[in-house]
Short mmCIF file of C-alpha atoms and ligand atoms in Angstrom, two decimals:
data_model
loop_
_atom_site.label_atom_id
_atom_site.label_comp_id
_atom_site.label_asym_id
_atom_site.label_seq_id
_atom_site.Cartn_x
_atom_site.Cartn_y
_atom_site.Cartn_z
CA MET A 1 -28.59 59.11 17.90
CA THR A 2 -26.34 56.36 16.35
CA ARG A 3 -24.97 57.01 12.89
CA GLU A 4 -25.81 54.46 10.36
CA LYS A 5 -22.90 53.36 8.14
CA LEU A 6 -23.61 54.63 4.70
CA ARG A 7 -23.14 52.59 1.58
CA ILE A 8 -23.91 55.03 -1.31
CA GLY A 9 -25.10 54.37 -4.83
CA LEU A 10 -24.33 57.46 -6.75
CA PHE A 11 -26.14 58.47 -10.06
CA GLY A 12 -24.21 60.97 -12.20
CA TYR A 13 -20.64 61.91 -12.21
CA GLY A 14 -20.77 65.39 -13.79
CA CYS A 15 -20.22 68.81 -12.25
CA VAL A 16 -22.07 68.12 -8.90
CA GLY A 17 -21.29 64.20 -8.80
CA GLN A 18 -17.60 64.82 -9.04
CA GLY A 19 -17.87 67.86 -6.74
CA LEU A 20 -19.39 65.52 -4.21
CA HIS A 21 -16.85 63.05 -4.63
CA ASP A 22 -14.14 65.64 -3.84
CA VAL A 23 -16.02 66.99 -0.94
CA LEU A 24 -16.46 63.62 0.62
CA ASN A 25 -12.83 62.77 0.00
CA SER A 26 -11.81 66.11 1.80
CA SER A 27 -14.20 65.29 4.81
CA LYS A 28 -12.01 62.73 6.55
CA GLY A 29 -14.03 62.33 9.65
CA PHE A 30 -16.98 61.29 7.61
CA LYS A 31 -17.59 57.61 7.05
CA ALA A 32 -19.47 56.88 3.76
CA ASP A 33 -18.52 54.72 0.99
CA ILE A 34 -19.49 55.29 -2.58
CA VAL A 35 -20.10 51.83 -3.59
CA ARG A 36 -20.99 52.33 -7.26
CA ILE A 37 -21.56 55.26 -9.53
CA CYS A 38 -24.15 54.86 -12.50
CA VAL A 39 -23.46 57.03 -15.58
CA LYS A 40 -24.63 57.10 -19.04
CA ASP A 41 -21.99 57.71 -21.60
CA ARG A 42 -19.82 54.66 -22.17
CA SER A 43 -17.22 56.55 -24.23
CA LYS A 44 -16.43 59.47 -21.71
CA LYS A 45 -13.07 59.40 -20.06
CA ARG A 46 -13.29 59.24 -16.29
CA ARG A 47 -10.96 60.63 -13.72
CA ILE A 48 -11.21 57.52 -11.46
CA PRO A 49 -10.91 53.84 -12.40
CA MET A 50 -13.70 52.36 -14.71
CA SER A 51 -14.24 49.66 -12.00
CA ASN A 52 -16.16 52.26 -10.00
CA PHE A 53 -18.85 52.70 -12.71
CA THR A 54 -21.88 50.99 -13.99
CA PHE A 55 -24.21 51.83 -16.93
CA ASP A 56 -26.95 49.82 -15.56
CA LYS A 57 -29.26 51.50 -12.80
CA ASN A 58 -30.31 48.23 -11.46
CA ASP A 59 -26.73 47.55 -10.24
CA ILE A 60 -27.52 50.18 -7.68
CA LEU A 61 -31.25 49.93 -7.33
CA ASN A 62 -31.17 45.98 -6.72
CA ASP A 63 -28.24 46.08 -4.39
CA PRO A 64 -29.45 45.43 -1.02
CA SER A 65 -26.23 46.48 0.63
CA ILE A 66 -26.57 49.96 -0.68
CA ASN A 67 -28.65 52.01 1.93
CA LEU A 68 -28.56 55.51 0.25
CA VAL A 69 -29.13 56.53 -3.36
CA VAL A 70 -27.48 60.05 -4.30
CA GLU A 71 -29.19 61.06 -7.47
CA LEU A 72 -27.29 63.76 -9.48
CA ILE A 73 -28.21 63.36 -13.16
CA ASP A 74 -29.36 65.93 -15.48
CA ASP A 75 -32.41 64.06 -16.83
CA ALA A 76 -35.40 64.80 -14.62
CA GLU A 77 -37.77 62.16 -15.89
CA GLU A 78 -35.22 59.49 -15.70
CA ALA A 79 -34.16 60.90 -12.23
CA PHE A 80 -37.90 60.44 -11.08
CA ASN A 81 -37.85 56.80 -12.30
CA ILE A 82 -34.76 56.26 -10.28
CA VAL A 83 -35.79 58.08 -7.12
CA SER A 84 -39.31 56.53 -7.04
CA THR A 85 -37.88 52.95 -7.56
CA ALA A 86 -35.35 53.54 -4.74
CA LEU A 87 -37.90 54.90 -2.33
CA LYS A 88 -40.37 52.25 -3.04
CA SER A 89 -37.76 49.62 -2.25
CA GLY A 90 -36.93 51.18 1.07
CA LYS A 91 -33.81 53.15 0.13
CA ASN A 92 -33.36 56.70 1.36
CA VAL A 93 -32.52 59.37 -1.33
CA VAL A 94 -30.53 62.54 -1.65
CA THR A 95 -31.05 64.56 -4.82
CA ALA A 96 -30.18 68.05 -6.22
CA ASN A 97 -32.83 67.88 -8.99
CA LYS A 98 -35.15 70.85 -8.55
CA LEU A 99 -37.13 70.10 -11.80
CA MET A 100 -37.86 66.69 -10.60
CA VAL A 101 -38.69 67.61 -7.01
CA ALA A 102 -40.90 70.56 -8.07
CA THR A 103 -42.77 68.77 -10.74
CA HIS A 104 -43.54 65.60 -8.65
CA PHE A 105 -43.58 67.32 -5.22
CA ARG A 106 -46.75 65.98 -3.66
CA GLU A 107 -46.17 62.44 -5.09
CA LEU A 108 -42.64 62.41 -3.62
CA VAL A 109 -43.84 63.59 -0.23
CA GLU A 110 -46.44 60.75 -0.12
CA MET A 111 -44.05 58.22 -1.19
CA GLN A 112 -41.86 59.11 1.75
CA TRP A 113 -44.77 58.54 4.14
CA LYS A 114 -45.97 55.42 2.52
CA TYR A 115 -42.66 53.57 2.31
CA LYS A 116 -41.22 55.20 5.53
CA VAL A 117 -38.07 56.49 3.77
CA SER A 118 -36.41 59.93 3.54
CA LEU A 119 -35.84 62.17 0.50
CA LEU A 120 -33.54 65.06 1.20
CA TYR A 121 -32.98 67.84 -1.52
CA GLU A 122 -31.23 70.93 0.15
CA ALA A 123 -29.09 71.46 -2.92
CA SER A 124 -31.94 71.72 -5.25
CA ALA A 125 -33.25 75.07 -3.88
CA GLY A 126 -30.32 77.42 -3.06
CA ALA A 127 -27.32 75.17 -4.03
CA SER A 128 -24.92 75.92 -1.16
CA ILE A 129 -27.44 77.95 0.80
CA PRO A 130 -29.03 75.96 3.63
CA ILE A 131 -32.72 77.17 3.30
CA ILE A 132 -34.98 74.11 3.28
CA ARG A 133 -33.72 72.54 6.67
CA ASN A 134 -33.82 76.18 8.10
CA LEU A 135 -37.50 76.62 7.02
CA GLU A 136 -38.33 73.30 8.31
CA GLU A 137 -36.71 73.60 11.68
CA TYR A 138 -35.87 77.23 12.50
CA TYR A 139 -39.13 78.81 11.14
CA ASP A 140 -41.14 76.00 12.73
CA ASN A 141 -43.11 78.28 14.86
CA GLU A 142 -42.32 81.65 13.24
CA LEU A 143 -44.91 83.49 11.40
CA LEU A 144 -43.16 83.94 8.13
CA HIS A 145 -44.48 86.92 6.09
CA SER A 146 -42.45 86.40 2.96
CA LEU A 147 -39.45 85.02 1.29
CA ARG A 148 -37.74 86.34 -1.72
CA GLY A 149 -34.13 86.01 -3.15
CA ILE A 150 -31.79 85.36 -5.86
CA LEU A 151 -32.01 81.66 -6.79
CA ASN A 152 -30.51 81.48 -10.27
CA GLY A 153 -26.70 82.01 -10.61
CA THR A 154 -26.69 82.16 -14.46
CA THR A 155 -29.16 85.10 -14.72
CA ASN A 156 -27.36 86.90 -11.83
CA TYR A 157 -24.07 86.64 -13.64
CA ILE A 158 -25.55 87.98 -16.87
CA LEU A 159 -27.36 90.84 -15.06
CA THR A 160 -24.11 91.80 -13.10
CA LYS A 161 -22.02 91.80 -16.26
CA MET A 162 -24.63 93.93 -18.11
CA TYR A 163 -24.52 96.33 -15.17
CA ASN A 164 -20.78 96.50 -14.80
CA GLU A 165 -19.94 96.49 -18.53
CA ASP A 166 -22.94 98.10 -20.27
CA ARG A 167 -23.16 95.40 -22.91
CA GLU A 168 -26.00 93.72 -24.68
CA TYR A 169 -27.68 90.62 -23.20
CA ALA A 170 -26.96 88.56 -26.28
CA ASP A 171 -23.24 89.20 -26.13
CA ILE A 172 -22.86 88.40 -22.52
CA LEU A 173 -24.96 85.30 -22.71
CA LYS A 174 -22.58 83.99 -25.49
CA GLU A 175 -19.70 84.69 -23.42
CA ALA A 176 -21.23 82.96 -20.33
CA GLN A 177 -22.01 79.94 -22.58
CA GLU A 178 -18.35 79.79 -23.86
CA LYS A 179 -17.00 79.92 -20.27
CA GLY A 180 -19.49 77.33 -19.17
CA PHE A 181 -21.58 79.46 -16.75
CA ALA A 182 -24.57 79.23 -18.94
CA GLU A 183 -25.92 76.04 -20.67
CA SER A 184 -26.10 75.92 -24.51
CA LYS A 185 -29.90 75.72 -24.14
CA PRO A 186 -30.25 78.51 -21.65
CA ALA A 187 -34.09 78.87 -21.47
CA LEU A 188 -34.45 77.05 -18.12
CA ASP A 189 -32.31 79.70 -16.54
CA VAL A 190 -32.88 82.95 -18.28
CA ASP A 191 -36.59 82.53 -18.74
CA GLY A 192 -37.01 82.04 -14.98
CA TRP A 193 -38.20 78.21 -14.97
CA ASP A 194 -35.22 77.29 -12.67
CA ALA A 195 -35.96 80.01 -10.15
CA LYS A 196 -39.61 78.99 -10.35
CA TYR A 197 -39.00 75.31 -9.51
CA LYS A 198 -36.72 76.32 -6.66
CA LEU A 199 -39.49 78.77 -5.35
CA CYS A 200 -41.97 75.98 -5.59
CA ILE A 201 -39.73 73.73 -3.38
CA ILE A 202 -39.15 76.44 -0.85
CA THR A 203 -43.03 77.17 -0.85
CA GLY A 204 -43.59 73.69 0.40
CA HIS A 205 -41.33 73.96 3.22
CA ALA A 206 -42.28 77.67 4.04
CA TYR A 207 -45.94 77.38 3.78
CA GLY A 208 -46.93 73.68 3.36
CA LEU A 209 -48.51 74.07 -0.15
CA PHE A 210 -47.17 71.94 -2.85
CA LEU A 211 -47.92 74.13 -5.80
CA ASN A 212 -48.04 72.76 -9.41
CA PRO A 213 -45.29 75.07 -11.04
CA ASP A 214 -47.82 75.70 -13.94
CA GLU A 215 -49.81 77.81 -11.54
CA VAL A 216 -46.96 80.15 -10.68
CA PHE A 217 -46.28 83.13 -12.85
CA HIS A 218 -42.60 83.47 -14.04
CA TYR A 219 -40.84 85.89 -16.26
CA GLY A 220 -36.99 85.93 -16.78
CA ILE A 221 -34.48 88.12 -18.24
CA SER A 222 -34.13 87.26 -21.85
CA ASN A 223 -35.85 90.51 -23.11
CA VAL A 224 -33.68 92.77 -20.88
CA SER A 225 -31.90 95.69 -22.89
CA ARG A 226 -29.13 98.05 -22.20
CA PHE A 227 -31.80 100.69 -21.85
CA ASP A 228 -33.51 98.88 -18.89
CA ILE A 229 -30.07 98.57 -17.14
CA ARG A 230 -29.06 102.14 -17.65
CA TYR A 231 -32.72 103.27 -16.55
CA ALA A 232 -32.13 101.25 -13.31
CA LYS A 233 -28.51 102.42 -12.84
CA GLU A 234 -29.66 106.11 -13.18
CA LYS A 235 -32.20 105.68 -10.37
CA GLY A 236 -29.72 103.92 -8.20
CA TYR A 237 -31.06 100.34 -8.77
CA LYS A 238 -29.63 97.07 -10.01
CA ILE A 239 -31.95 94.57 -11.75
CA LYS A 240 -32.17 91.14 -10.22
CA LEU A 241 -34.36 88.09 -11.12
CA VAL A 242 -36.23 87.76 -7.79
CA PRO A 243 -38.57 84.97 -6.98
CA TYR A 244 -41.15 85.94 -4.29
CA VAL A 245 -43.46 84.05 -2.03
CA GLY A 246 -45.51 85.70 0.80
CA LYS A 247 -48.89 85.83 2.71
CA THR A 248 -51.65 87.90 1.46
CA ASP A 249 -53.82 87.13 4.57
CA ASP A 250 -53.63 84.48 7.46
CA THR A 251 -54.61 81.64 5.26
CA THR A 252 -53.52 82.60 1.75
CA ILE A 253 -50.04 83.06 -0.18
CA THR A 254 -49.13 84.34 -3.48
CA SER A 255 -45.85 83.81 -5.53
CA PHE A 256 -44.18 84.81 -8.72
CA VAL A 257 -40.89 85.15 -10.30
CA LEU A 258 -40.08 88.64 -11.80
CA PRO A 259 -37.00 90.85 -12.41
CA ARG A 260 -36.94 93.47 -9.83
CA PHE A 261 -35.26 96.80 -9.11
CA ILE A 262 -32.92 96.56 -6.00
CA SER A 263 -31.75 99.75 -4.36
CA ALA A 264 -28.15 100.12 -2.86
CA ASP A 265 -29.56 99.88 0.88
CA LYS A 266 -30.91 96.44 0.17
CA TYR A 267 -29.31 93.12 1.05
CA LEU A 268 -29.61 91.76 -2.44
CA TYR A 269 -27.94 94.71 -4.17
CA ASN A 270 -24.39 93.19 -3.44
CA VAL A 271 -25.39 89.61 -4.31
CA ASP A 272 -23.62 89.54 -7.68
CA ASN A 273 -22.23 87.15 -10.31
CA GLU A 274 -23.00 83.57 -9.60
CA TYR A 275 -23.97 84.19 -5.94
CA ASN A 276 -27.49 83.54 -4.60
CA GLY A 277 -29.21 85.21 -1.62
CA VAL A 278 -32.52 84.61 0.21
CA ILE A 279 -34.28 86.95 2.66
CA THR A 280 -36.90 85.84 4.90
CA GLN A 281 -39.20 88.37 6.69
CA ALA A 282 -40.77 86.99 9.78
CA ALA A 283 -42.92 88.37 12.64
CA PHE A 284 -40.37 87.91 15.47
CA ALA A 285 -36.99 87.28 13.86
CA ASP A 286 -37.71 90.11 11.39
CA LYS A 287 -35.47 90.15 8.43
CA GLN A 288 -32.64 87.46 7.78
CA PHE A 289 -30.30 87.27 4.85
CA PHE A 290 -28.59 84.12 3.72
CA SER A 291 -25.98 84.20 0.96
CA GLY A 292 -23.77 81.89 -0.80
CA LYS A 293 -22.71 80.23 -4.03
CA GLY A 294 -25.66 79.37 -6.27
CA ALA A 295 -23.94 76.88 -8.36
CA GLY A 296 -20.69 74.88 -8.95
CA GLY A 297 -19.70 71.37 -8.25
CA HIS A 298 -18.13 71.97 -4.79
CA ALA A 299 -20.45 74.42 -3.49
CA THR A 300 -23.45 72.18 -4.53
CA GLY A 301 -21.69 69.09 -3.44
CA SER A 302 -21.27 70.54 0.08
CA ALA A 303 -25.03 70.89 0.31
CA VAL A 304 -25.47 67.23 -0.94
CA LEU A 305 -22.85 65.99 1.72
CA SER A 306 -24.90 67.90 4.40
CA ASP A 307 -27.98 65.90 3.43
CA ILE A 308 -26.08 62.75 3.31
CA SER A 309 -24.78 63.53 6.76
CA ALA A 310 -28.25 64.37 7.99
CA ASN A 311 -29.60 61.15 6.65
CA SER A 312 -26.89 59.13 8.53
CA TYR A 313 -28.43 60.56 11.64
CA GLY A 314 -31.93 59.55 10.47
CA TYR A 315 -33.21 62.91 9.63
CA LYS A 316 -36.37 63.21 7.59
CA TYR A 317 -38.39 66.27 6.39
CA GLU A 318 -41.51 66.40 8.67
CA TYR A 319 -43.29 68.92 6.22
CA LYS A 320 -44.37 70.78 9.35
CA LYS A 321 -46.11 73.61 7.74
CA PHE A 322 -48.22 71.17 5.66
CA GLN A 323 -48.94 69.25 8.98
CA GLN A 324 -50.03 72.48 10.74
CA GLY A 325 -52.33 73.35 7.68
CA THR A 326 -52.51 77.09 8.43
CA ILE A 327 -52.06 78.17 4.76
CA THR A 328 -54.76 76.61 2.71
CA LYS A 329 -55.19 78.97 -0.32
CA TYR A 330 -53.00 80.26 -3.23
CA THR A 331 -54.07 83.34 -5.01
CA ARG A 332 -52.89 85.28 -7.99
CA ASP A 333 -55.20 88.22 -7.32
CA PHE A 334 -52.51 90.36 -6.25
CA LYS A 335 -51.59 93.97 -7.22
CA LEU A 336 -47.94 95.08 -7.74
CA GLU A 337 -46.21 98.01 -9.44
CA VAL A 338 -44.12 97.18 -12.45
CA TYR A 339 -41.94 99.01 -14.89
CA LEU A 340 -42.87 98.16 -18.51
CA ARG A 341 -40.58 98.99 -21.38
CA TYR A 342 -42.29 98.65 -24.67
CA LYS A 343 -42.28 99.55 -28.41
CA ASP A 344 -46.11 99.30 -29.42
CA GLU A 345 -48.74 101.22 -27.53
CA LYS A 346 -51.19 98.41 -28.10
CA ASP A 347 -48.99 96.18 -25.90
CA VAL A 348 -49.50 98.47 -22.92
CA GLU A 349 -53.33 98.07 -23.19
CA LEU A 350 -52.89 94.28 -22.69
CA PHE A 351 -51.51 94.86 -19.17
CA GLY A 352 -54.72 96.58 -17.76
CA PHE A 353 -52.74 99.19 -15.78
CA GLU A 354 -54.87 100.36 -12.76
CA GLU A 355 -52.68 103.25 -11.82
CA VAL A 356 -49.84 104.90 -13.84
CA SER A 357 -47.36 106.98 -11.94
CA GLU A 358 -44.59 107.59 -14.69
CA TYR A 359 -44.71 107.58 -18.34
CA PHE A 360 -41.83 108.19 -20.76
CA SER A 361 -41.69 108.17 -24.53
CA SER A 362 -39.01 108.92 -26.94
CA LYS A 363 -38.22 108.00 -30.67
CA PHE A 364 -36.56 104.80 -29.58
CA ASP A 365 -37.60 103.99 -26.05
CA LYS A 366 -40.87 103.98 -24.04
CA TYR A 367 -41.80 102.99 -20.55
CA VAL A 368 -44.61 103.17 -18.15
CA ILE A 369 -44.65 102.50 -14.55
CA GLY A 370 -47.93 101.58 -12.74
CA VAL A 371 -49.90 98.97 -10.92
CA VAL A 372 -50.94 95.82 -12.58
CA ASN A 373 -52.69 92.53 -11.29
CA LEU A 374 -50.74 89.34 -11.20
CA LYS A 375 -53.85 87.81 -12.64
CA ASN A 376 -53.33 89.76 -15.78
CA LEU A 377 -49.57 88.87 -16.00
CA TYR A 378 -50.52 85.28 -15.75
CA GLU A 379 -53.17 85.46 -18.54
CA LEU A 380 -50.56 86.95 -20.81
CA ARG A 381 -47.67 84.56 -19.94
CA GLU A 382 -47.62 82.83 -23.29
CA GLN A 383 -47.47 85.99 -25.37
CA LEU A 384 -44.95 87.85 -23.29
CA GLN A 385 -41.79 86.21 -24.59
CA SER A 386 -42.47 87.05 -28.17
CA LYS A 387 -43.12 90.77 -27.46
CA ASP A 388 -40.74 93.54 -27.42
CA VAL A 389 -41.37 94.30 -23.85
CA PHE A 390 -39.48 94.02 -20.55
CA ILE A 391 -41.13 93.94 -17.17
CA VAL A 392 -39.59 94.81 -13.79
CA ASN A 393 -41.24 94.61 -10.45
CA THR A 394 -40.41 98.02 -8.88
CA GLY A 395 -40.82 96.49 -5.33
CA ARG A 396 -42.66 99.65 -4.26
CA LYS A 397 -46.28 99.85 -3.40
CA VAL A 398 -48.30 96.66 -2.63
CA ILE A 399 -45.35 94.43 -1.66
CA GLU A 400 -43.56 95.78 1.28
CA THR A 401 -39.89 96.85 0.65
CA GLY A 402 -37.59 94.75 2.43
CA THR A 403 -34.77 93.44 0.26
N1 NAP B 1 -24.28 72.31 -11.70
C1 NAP B 1 -24.68 72.99 -10.66
O1 NAP B 1 -24.13 73.92 -10.13
C2 NAP B 1 -26.01 72.53 -9.91
C3 NAP B 1 -26.46 73.34 -8.80
C4 NAP B 1 -27.68 72.91 -8.10
C5 NAP B 1 -28.27 71.66 -8.57
N2 NAP B 1 -27.81 71.05 -9.82
C6 NAP B 1 -28.66 69.90 -10.11
O2 NAP B 1 -27.70 68.72 -10.01
C7 NAP B 1 -27.94 67.75 -10.93
C8 NAP B 1 -26.67 67.52 -11.76
O3 NAP B 1 -26.25 68.46 -12.44
P1 NAP B 1 -24.72 68.67 -13.16
O4 NAP B 1 -24.60 70.05 -13.33
O5 NAP B 1 -23.76 67.81 -12.27
O6 NAP B 1 -25.06 67.91 -14.52
P2 NAP B 1 -23.84 67.46 -15.68
O7 NAP B 1 -22.69 67.98 -15.24
O8 NAP B 1 -24.52 67.64 -16.99
O9 NAP B 1 -23.79 65.76 -15.27
C9 NAP B 1 -24.83 64.87 -15.35
C10 NAP B 1 -24.41 63.45 -15.07
O10 NAP B 1 -25.54 62.73 -15.16
C11 NAP B 1 -25.25 61.57 -15.83
N3 NAP B 1 -26.58 61.03 -16.56
C12 NAP B 1 -27.34 61.59 -17.30
N4 NAP B 1 -28.49 60.83 -17.60
C13 NAP B 1 -28.10 59.57 -16.94
C14 NAP B 1 -28.86 58.42 -16.86
N5 NAP B 1 -30.01 58.26 -17.59
N6 NAP B 1 -28.36 57.42 -16.07
C15 NAP B 1 -27.09 57.57 -15.47
N7 NAP B 1 -26.51 58.80 -15.42
C16 NAP B 1 -27.07 59.90 -16.24
C17 NAP B 1 -24.27 61.95 -16.96
O11 NAP B 1 -23.65 60.81 -17.44
P3 NAP B 1 -22.32 60.98 -18.31
O12 NAP B 1 -21.20 61.45 -17.47
O13 NAP B 1 -22.13 59.57 -18.80
O14 NAP B 1 -22.61 61.96 -19.31
C18 NAP B 1 -23.36 62.89 -16.13
O15 NAP B 1 -22.46 62.23 -15.29
C19 NAP B 1 -29.16 68.38 -11.95
O16 NAP B 1 -30.41 67.93 -11.40
C20 NAP B 1 -28.95 69.79 -11.75
O17 NAP B 1 -30.09 70.62 -11.89
C21 NAP B 1 -26.78 71.44 -10.37
#
């Protein structure tokens, strides 16, 4: 296939935008020109001459010589405006914006078909880990039973530090913010939203369902205590934030984001700090494990470059699993075993435990381990954050242990 000469219009010159710039400059054999960079803040000092920049998005969107838009801004709604305008005017787009892709997934897929253009977003799911194209191409005919992983570097960094240093969550979060590993408004990461958006994108390519993220239960790590980490450590586990999607029968899937106990014999146990990991469990290939940096300008920039390169060969996602139409249903009627640390006995009743295998109560700490229905967790989702509880998927019982 011939390679189209790329003239790129870049939106955003922050962590990933500058990372991409560096990665492109180091890839000598790769012919692509960044024609123009659109940014927002007129007062910011830039490390390259101002003649490269514009503050008007139309300088890129209306330039017929630009054949690829690379969108790397941190404002999802404006990103959607930019991306949809570009696609509608026949320009291919590469983006890293998981919030935008996950919340407008179906619409963006339809736009690609309608306007015969390509939107690639590998960096939006696993940052440097090439998972989307793998799901599209490698797992084309494979019966994928499940996929789980660590998809958020900030939470993994905090949990790793808590495990290694036996310090409180708030203390480590503050330090992570000071070092620039966590955002000043960290809810997107620590409450599990980011992991959920990535899971929804992965689900589209793994199973062909474009889920509304609101339909998917997520629970993050902002209530985790030293007691929880110590409990896990004593039992030989680490706690990781693990999004999961898997089949419940031949035509149905379920998915959720929950902290999970991981024992030392599992792949994810050694995925620490800002690293991400993804495990696929398939009928023939069995278990496969992908690992790599889950954040950072250069690591993410490398995935963006890979999409730019794929684009130059005319690559488009075919959404093969959607076309096959094998999976047609999504369910939250799914039982799983959880550890629930709590203060108030009344809170336990809310969870509707169906079986209890362990119960512990002392003056300061209490926990129960038993089977709950995901439906109940979903019903409780708005109350959970404000309660003095912490939930961890034990990974035993209903879901096969595989990580
Ligand atoms: N950071 C990571 O490790 C990582 C990993 C995977 C995916 N991502 C995704 O990549 C995207 C960019 O993240 P980032 O970390 O690079 O963000 P960032 O460092 O905060 O940079 C954001 C950039 O977007 C520009 N911008 C914001 N609003 C704009 C607008 N309306 N028009 C033009 N430019 C605008 C900013 O302009 P100014 O320079 O003028 O402020 C800045 O250059 C996000 O969607 C993020 O979720 C990031």
